[in-house]
Amino acid sequence: MRPQSASSARTATASRLHAFNRFEIKYLVPQDQADELRAELVRHMDVDAYSGDAGYPITSVYYDTAHLKFYWEKIEGLRFRRKLRVRHYGTADDLTPESDVFVEIKQRVNRVTQKRRVSLPYRDALALCSAEGYEPTGAISSRERAFLDEVSTLVGELDLRPTVTTGYHREAWVGREADLGLRVTLDHRLRGRDRDFHLSSESVNRLTLPPRLSVLEVKANERVPGWVTDLTARMSLDVVRISKYCQSVQAFGLAPRSTMHAPDEVDAILLDPTTPTGVDDATTRKSVLAR
């Protein structure tokens, strides 16, 4: 980091730490219903400024203990649970040691999902989430210091290590007028790997959800608008308890599959020996960004 005055450092770093409290509802969307869903969403919402018409790729590496503490807390449905991840928005070609990524703690408190994250250069994010540790230069806000200390404590006390990656292509919409707190995302081609955890790795990933299924996430600060529930009911979309992290853990046999996160039809497809287990991670490359 470049040297800067204490006051300017506080101004610059205060905005690097973000916190979100939301209710989240997830649905599985068959590919043949995706266009209908998009058409309905744009009637009520605006396309997210970062999404555009094509959407954008997201790749994350999740950290857990040797015995998958965070995974089992999710499976057991603990009222308070959390997980640690490093997330990159963009293509693998964009990622350098200096690229900004997010270190995030996502936790569930009863029915509310809380996400806290800080933006750091990738090299610093890797250091923070390892035994090496990370000490920021210059003055930082007390909130950011508390968050960095929390991450360091989690990594050190629980001996956290990279466990799986997840990747997908996201389209996003934001609410307007009375629905300003609403955010809806549609994630395609869910995939991951259980090795080569560098976020720009060219290693082949494995599908963790059939490619004909996408994940719709409805995120609201207080309430889900009636038109959203009417839309999902009209399209016969069922609420599912699906975790991208858990799907990756289960897809690689790190833990038994759980019927709590995806319907039986998904298990049947993933366990079918004719289902492709490898997928070229092409959509994380600039040359082939597409839905």
CSV table of C-alpha atoms in Angstrom, one decimal:
chain,number,residue,atom,x,y,z
A,1,MET,CA,0.0,0.0,0.0
A,2,ARG,CA,1.2,3.5,-0.7
A,3,PRO,CA,2.1,5.7,2.3
A,4,GLN,CA,-0.6,8.3,3.1
A,5,SER,CA,-1.7,10.6,5.9
A,6,ALA,CA,-3.6,9.1,8.8
A,7,SER,CA,-6.7,11.1,8.0
A,8,SER,CA,-6.7,10.2,4.3
A,9,ALA,CA,-6.0,6.5,5.2
A,10,ARG,CA,-9.1,6.5,7.4
A,11,THR,CA,-11.2,8.0,4.7
A,12,ALA,CA,-9.9,5.6,2.1
A,13,THR,CA,-10.1,2.4,4.2
A,14,ALA,CA,-13.4,3.1,5.9
A,15,SER,CA,-15.2,2.4,2.7
A,16,ARG,CA,-13.3,-0.9,2.1
A,17,LEU,CA,-15.3,-2.6,4.8
A,18,HIS,CA,-18.9,-3.3,4.0
A,19,ALA,CA,-21.6,-5.1,5.9
A,20,PHE,CA,-25.0,-6.4,4.7
A,21,ASN,CA,-27.9,-7.8,6.6
A,22,ARG,CA,-30.5,-9.6,4.4
A,23,PHE,CA,-33.2,-12.2,4.2
A,24,GLU,CA,-32.3,-14.7,1.4
A,25,ILE,CA,-34.6,-17.1,-0.5
A,26,LYS,CA,-33.3,-19.5,-3.1
A,27,TYR,CA,-35.0,-21.3,-6.0
A,28,LEU,CA,-33.8,-23.6,-8.8
A,29,VAL,CA,-34.7,-22.4,-12.3
A,30,PRO,CA,-34.7,-24.7,-15.3
A,31,GLN,CA,-32.8,-23.2,-18.3
A,32,ASP,CA,-36.0,-23.3,-20.4
A,33,GLN,CA,-37.6,-20.8,-18.0
A,34,ALA,CA,-34.7,-18.4,-17.7
A,35,ASP,CA,-35.9,-16.1,-20.5
A,36,GLU,CA,-39.4,-15.8,-19.1
A,37,LEU,CA,-37.9,-15.0,-15.7
A,38,ARG,CA,-35.6,-12.3,-17.1
A,39,ALA,CA,-38.5,-10.7,-18.9
A,40,GLU,CA,-40.6,-10.5,-15.7
A,41,LEU,CA,-37.7,-9.2,-13.6
A,42,VAL,CA,-36.9,-6.3,-15.9
A,43,ARG,CA,-40.5,-5.2,-15.7
A,44,HIS,CA,-40.1,-4.5,-12.0
A,45,MET,CA,-36.3,-4.0,-11.5
A,46,ASP,CA,-33.2,-2.4,-13.0
A,47,VAL,CA,-30.2,-4.3,-14.3
A,48,ASP,CA,-27.4,-4.0,-11.8
A,49,ALA,CA,-24.7,-1.6,-12.9
A,50,TYR,CA,-22.0,-4.2,-12.7
A,51,SER,CA,-24.0,-6.9,-14.5
A,52,GLY,CA,-25.0,-5.4,-17.8
A,53,ASP,CA,-26.6,-7.6,-20.4
A,54,ALA,CA,-23.9,-10.3,-20.2
A,55,GLY,CA,-23.5,-10.7,-16.4
A,56,TYR,CA,-20.2,-11.4,-14.8
A,57,PRO,CA,-18.2,-14.3,-13.4
A,58,ILE,CA,-17.6,-14.9,-9.7
A,59,THR,CA,-15.0,-17.3,-8.3
A,60,SER,CA,-14.6,-18.0,-4.6
A,61,VAL,CA,-12.3,-20.1,-2.4
A,62,TYR,CA,-13.9,-21.3,0.8
A,63,TYR,CA,-12.0,-22.0,4.0
A,64,ASP,CA,-12.9,-24.7,6.6
A,65,THR,CA,-11.3,-27.0,9.2
A,66,ALA,CA,-9.9,-30.4,8.5
A,67,HIS,CA,-13.2,-31.8,9.8
A,68,LEU,CA,-15.4,-29.4,7.9
A,69,LYS,CA,-16.8,-27.5,10.9
A,70,PHE,CA,-18.5,-24.8,8.8
A,71,TYR,CA,-20.0,-27.4,6.4
A,72,TRP,CA,-21.5,-29.4,9.2
A,73,GLU,CA,-22.9,-26.3,10.9
A,74,LYS,CA,-24.8,-25.6,7.7
A,75,ILE,CA,-26.0,-29.1,7.3
A,76,GLU,CA,-27.2,-29.2,10.9
A,77,GLY,CA,-29.0,-25.9,10.5
A,78,LEU,CA,-27.4,-24.1,13.5
A,79,ARG,CA,-29.0,-20.8,14.2
A,80,PHE,CA,-25.6,-19.1,14.3
A,81,ARG,CA,-23.1,-20.2,11.8
A,82,ARG,CA,-20.5,-18.7,9.5
A,83,LYS,CA,-18.0,-19.3,6.8
A,84,LEU,CA,-14.9,-17.6,5.4
A,85,ARG,CA,-14.1,-17.1,1.8
A,86,VAL,CA,-12.0,-15.0,-0.6
A,87,ARG,CA,-14.0,-13.8,-3.6
A,88,HIS,CA,-13.0,-12.4,-7.0
A,89,TYR,CA,-15.5,-10.6,-9.3
A,90,GLY,CA,-14.2,-10.8,-12.9
A,91,THR,CA,-12.3,-13.0,-15.2
A,92,ALA,CA,-9.3,-15.1,-14.2
A,93,ASP,CA,-7.3,-13.1,-16.8
A,94,ASP,CA,-7.9,-10.0,-14.7
A,95,LEU,CA,-6.4,-11.4,-11.5
A,96,THR,CA,-2.9,-10.3,-10.4
A,97,PRO,CA,-1.3,-10.2,-6.9
A,98,GLU,CA,-2.3,-6.5,-6.8
A,99,SER,CA,-6.0,-7.1,-7.9
A,100,ASP,CA,-8.6,-6.2,-5.4
A,101,VAL,CA,-10.6,-9.1,-4.0
A,102,PHE,CA,-12.9,-9.5,-1.1
A,103,VAL,CA,-12.3,-11.4,2.1
A,104,GLU,CA,-15.7,-12.2,3.5
A,105,ILE,CA,-17.3,-13.7,6.6
A,106,LYS,CA,-20.8,-14.8,5.7
A,107,GLN,CA,-22.9,-15.8,8.7
A,108,ARG,CA,-26.4,-16.7,9.6
A,109,VAL,CA,-28.1,-15.4,12.7
A,110,ASN,CA,-31.5,-17.1,13.0
A,111,ARG,CA,-33.2,-16.2,9.7
A,112,VAL,CA,-31.0,-13.2,8.8
A,113,THR,CA,-27.9,-13.6,6.6
A,114,GLN,CA,-25.1,-11.2,7.4
A,115,LYS,CA,-22.2,-10.6,5.2
A,116,ARG,CA,-19.1,-8.6,6.2
A,117,ARG,CA,-16.2,-8.1,3.8
A,118,VAL,CA,-13.1,-6.1,3.2
A,119,SER,CA,-11.4,-5.3,-0.1
A,120,LEU,CA,-7.7,-6.2,-0.2
A,121,PRO,CA,-5.1,-6.8,-2.9
A,122,TYR,CA,-5.1,-10.6,-3.6
A,123,ARG,CA,-1.6,-11.1,-2.2
A,124,ASP,CA,-2.7,-9.5,1.1
A,125,ALA,CA,-6.0,-11.5,1.2
A,126,LEU,CA,-4.0,-14.8,0.9
A,127,ALA,CA,-1.7,-13.7,3.7
A,128,LEU,CA,-4.6,-12.8,6.0
A,129,CYS,CA,-6.2,-16.2,5.5
A,130,SER,CA,-3.1,-18.1,6.2
A,131,ALA,CA,-0.6,-18.8,9.0
A,132,GLU,CA,1.6,-16.1,7.5
A,133,GLY,CA,-0.8,-13.4,8.7
A,134,TYR,CA,-1.3,-9.8,7.4
A,135,GLU,CA,-0.5,-6.5,9.0
A,136,PRO,CA,-1.9,-3.5,7.1
A,137,THR,CA,0.3,-0.4,6.7
A,138,GLY,CA,-0.8,3.0,7.7
A,139,ALA,CA,-3.8,3.9,9.8
A,140,ILE,CA,-7.1,2.0,9.4
A,141,SER,CA,-10.5,2.4,10.8
A,142,SER,CA,-11.4,0.6,14.1
A,143,ARG,CA,-14.1,-1.4,12.3
A,144,GLU,CA,-11.7,-2.7,9.7
A,145,ARG,CA,-9.1,-3.6,12.3
A,146,ALA,CA,-11.8,-5.5,14.3
A,147,PHE,CA,-12.7,-7.4,11.1
A,148,LEU,CA,-9.1,-8.3,10.2
A,149,ASP,CA,-8.5,-9.5,13.7
A,150,GLU,CA,-11.6,-11.7,13.6
A,151,VAL,CA,-10.4,-13.3,10.4
A,152,SER,CA,-6.9,-13.9,11.8
A,153,THR,CA,-8.4,-15.4,14.9
A,154,LEU,CA,-10.7,-17.7,13.0
A,155,VAL,CA,-7.8,-18.9,10.8
A,156,GLY,CA,-5.4,-19.3,13.7
A,157,GLU,CA,-7.6,-20.9,16.3
A,158,LEU,CA,-9.5,-23.2,13.9
A,159,ASP,CA,-6.5,-24.0,11.6
A,160,LEU,CA,-8.6,-23.0,8.6
A,161,ARG,CA,-7.4,-24.0,5.1
A,162,PRO,CA,-8.7,-23.8,1.6
A,163,THR,CA,-11.3,-26.5,1.0
A,164,VAL,CA,-13.1,-26.0,-2.3
A,165,THR,CA,-13.6,-23.3,-4.9
A,166,THR,CA,-16.9,-22.3,-6.4
A,167,GLY,CA,-17.5,-20.5,-9.7
A,168,TYR,CA,-20.5,-19.4,-11.6
A,169,HIS,CA,-21.8,-16.7,-14.0
A,170,ARG,CA,-24.1,-14.2,-12.4
A,171,GLU,CA,-26.9,-11.9,-13.7
A,172,ALA,CA,-28.1,-9.3,-11.2
A,173,TRP,CA,-31.1,-6.9,-10.8
A,174,VAL,CA,-31.7,-4.3,-8.2
A,175,GLY,CA,-35.1,-3.0,-7.0
A,176,ARG,CA,-36.5,0.4,-7.8
A,177,GLU,CA,-38.9,2.8,-6.1
A,178,ALA,CA,-40.6,0.9,-3.2
A,179,ASP,CA,-38.3,-2.1,-3.7
A,180,LEU,CA,-34.9,-0.3,-3.3
A,181,GLY,CA,-33.7,-2.9,-0.8
A,182,LEU,CA,-34.4,-5.8,-3.1
A,183,ARG,CA,-31.6,-7.6,-5.1
A,184,VAL,CA,-32.2,-10.6,-7.3
A,185,THR,CA,-29.4,-12.7,-8.9
A,186,LEU,CA,-29.5,-15.6,-11.3
A,187,ASP,CA,-26.4,-17.9,-11.2
A,188,HIS,CA,-25.5,-20.3,-14.1
A,189,ARG,CA,-23.0,-23.1,-14.6
A,190,LEU,CA,-22.2,-23.8,-11.0
A,191,ARG,CA,-18.8,-25.6,-10.8
A,192,GLY,CA,-15.8,-26.0,-8.5
A,193,ARG,CA,-12.7,-27.9,-7.6
A,194,ASP,CA,-11.1,-29.3,-4.5
A,195,ARG,CA,-7.5,-28.5,-5.4
A,196,ASP,CA,-5.4,-25.8,-7.1
A,197,PHE,CA,-7.0,-23.1,-5.0
A,198,HIS,CA,-5.4,-20.1,-6.7
A,199,LEU,CA,-8.3,-18.0,-8.1
A,200,SER,CA,-6.6,-17.7,-11.5
A,201,SER,CA,-5.8,-21.4,-11.8
A,202,GLU,CA,-6.6,-22.9,-15.2
A,203,SER,CA,-7.4,-26.3,-13.7
A,204,VAL,CA,-10.5,-28.0,-15.0
A,205,ASN,CA,-13.5,-27.6,-12.7
A,206,ARG,CA,-16.4,-30.0,-12.0
A,207,LEU,CA,-20.0,-29.3,-12.4
A,208,THR,CA,-21.7,-29.1,-9.0
A,209,LEU,CA,-25.2,-28.5,-10.4
A,210,PRO,CA,-26.6,-29.8,-13.7
A,211,PRO,CA,-25.9,-27.1,-16.4
A,212,ARG,CA,-29.6,-27.0,-17.2
A,213,LEU,CA,-30.4,-25.6,-13.7
A,214,SER,CA,-29.6,-22.1,-12.4
A,215,VAL,CA,-29.9,-20.7,-8.9
A,216,LEU,CA,-32.2,-17.8,-8.3
A,217,GLU,CA,-31.5,-15.8,-5.1
A,218,VAL,CA,-33.9,-13.2,-3.8
A,219,LYS,CA,-32.3,-10.9,-1.2
A,220,ALA,CA,-34.4,-8.4,0.7
A,221,ASN,CA,-33.6,-6.1,3.6
A,222,GLU,CA,-37.0,-6.5,5.3
A,223,ARG,CA,-39.6,-8.1,3.2
A,224,VAL,CA,-40.0,-9.9,-0.2
A,225,PRO,CA,-42.4,-8.0,-2.4
A,226,GLY,CA,-45.7,-9.7,-3.3
A,227,TRP,CA,-44.9,-9.6,-7.0
A,228,VAL,CA,-41.8,-11.8,-6.4
A,229,THR,CA,-43.7,-14.5,-4.6
A,230,ASP,CA,-46.5,-14.4,-7.2
A,231,LEU,CA,-43.9,-14.7,-10.0
A,232,THR,CA,-42.2,-17.7,-8.4
A,233,ALA,CA,-45.5,-19.4,-7.7
A,234,ARG,CA,-46.8,-18.8,-11.2
A,235,MET,CA,-43.6,-20.3,-12.6
A,236,SER,CA,-43.8,-23.2,-10.2
A,237,LEU,CA,-40.4,-22.5,-8.7
A,238,ASP,CA,-39.8,-24.3,-5.4
A,239,VAL,CA,-37.8,-22.8,-2.5
A,240,VAL,CA,-34.7,-24.9,-2.0
A,241,ARG,CA,-32.0,-25.0,0.7
A,242,ILE,CA,-29.0,-25.0,-1.5
A,243,SER,CA,-25.5,-23.9,-0.6
A,244,LYS,CA,-22.9,-23.5,-3.3
A,245,TYR,CA,-20.2,-24.3,-0.8
A,246,CYS,CA,-22.0,-27.5,0.4
A,247,GLN,CA,-22.7,-28.5,-3.2
A,248,SER,CA,-18.9,-28.4,-3.9
A,249,VAL,CA,-18.0,-30.3,-0.8
A,250,GLN,CA,-20.5,-33.0,-1.6
A,251,ALA,CA,-19.6,-33.1,-5.3
A,252,PHE,CA,-16.0,-34.0,-4.5
A,253,GLY,CA,-17.0,-36.6,-1.9
A,254,LEU,CA,-15.5,-34.6,1.0
A,255,ALA,CA,-18.7,-35.3,2.9
A,256,PRO,CA,-21.9,-37.3,2.3
A,257,ARG,CA,-24.5,-35.7,0.1
A,258,SER,CA,-27.4,-34.1,1.9
A,259,THR,CA,-31.0,-34.0,0.6
A,260,MET,CA,-31.5,-30.8,2.5
A,261,HIS,CA,-29.8,-28.6,-0.1
A,262,ALA,CA,-31.0,-29.9,-3.5
A,263,PRO,CA,-33.9,-32.1,-4.7
A,264,ASP,CA,-33.5,-35.7,-5.5
A,265,GLU,CA,-33.5,-35.0,-9.2
A,266,VAL,CA,-30.2,-33.1,-8.8
A,267,ASP,CA,-28.6,-36.0,-6.9
A,268,ALA,CA,-29.8,-38.4,-9.6
A,269,ILE,CA,-28.2,-36.3,-12.3
A,270,LEU,CA,-24.9,-35.7,-10.5
A,271,LEU,CA,-24.6,-39.4,-9.5
A,272,ASP,CA,-25.4,-40.6,-13.1
A,273,PRO,CA,-22.2,-42.0,-14.6
A,274,THR,CA,-23.1,-40.4,-17.9
A,275,THR,CA,-23.1,-36.9,-16.4
A,276,PRO,CA,-19.9,-34.9,-17.4
A,277,THR,CA,-17.7,-34.5,-14.3
A,278,GLY,CA,-15.3,-32.0,-15.8
A,279,VAL,CA,-16.1,-28.7,-17.5
A,280,ASP,CA,-13.8,-26.3,-19.2
A,281,ASP,CA,-13.7,-23.2,-17.0
A,282,ALA,CA,-14.0,-21.1,-20.2
A,283,THR,CA,-16.5,-18.6,-18.9
A,284,THR,CA,-14.0,-17.1,-16.5
A,285,ARG,CA,-11.8,-16.1,-19.5
A,286,LYS,CA,-12.3,-12.8,-21.3
A,287,SER,CA,-12.5,-14.4,-24.7
A,288,VAL,CA,-15.7,-16.3,-24.1
A,289,LEU,CA,-17.8,-14.3,-21.6
A,290,ALA,CA,-21.4,-15.2,-22.4
A,291,ARG,CA,-24.5,-16.4,-20.8
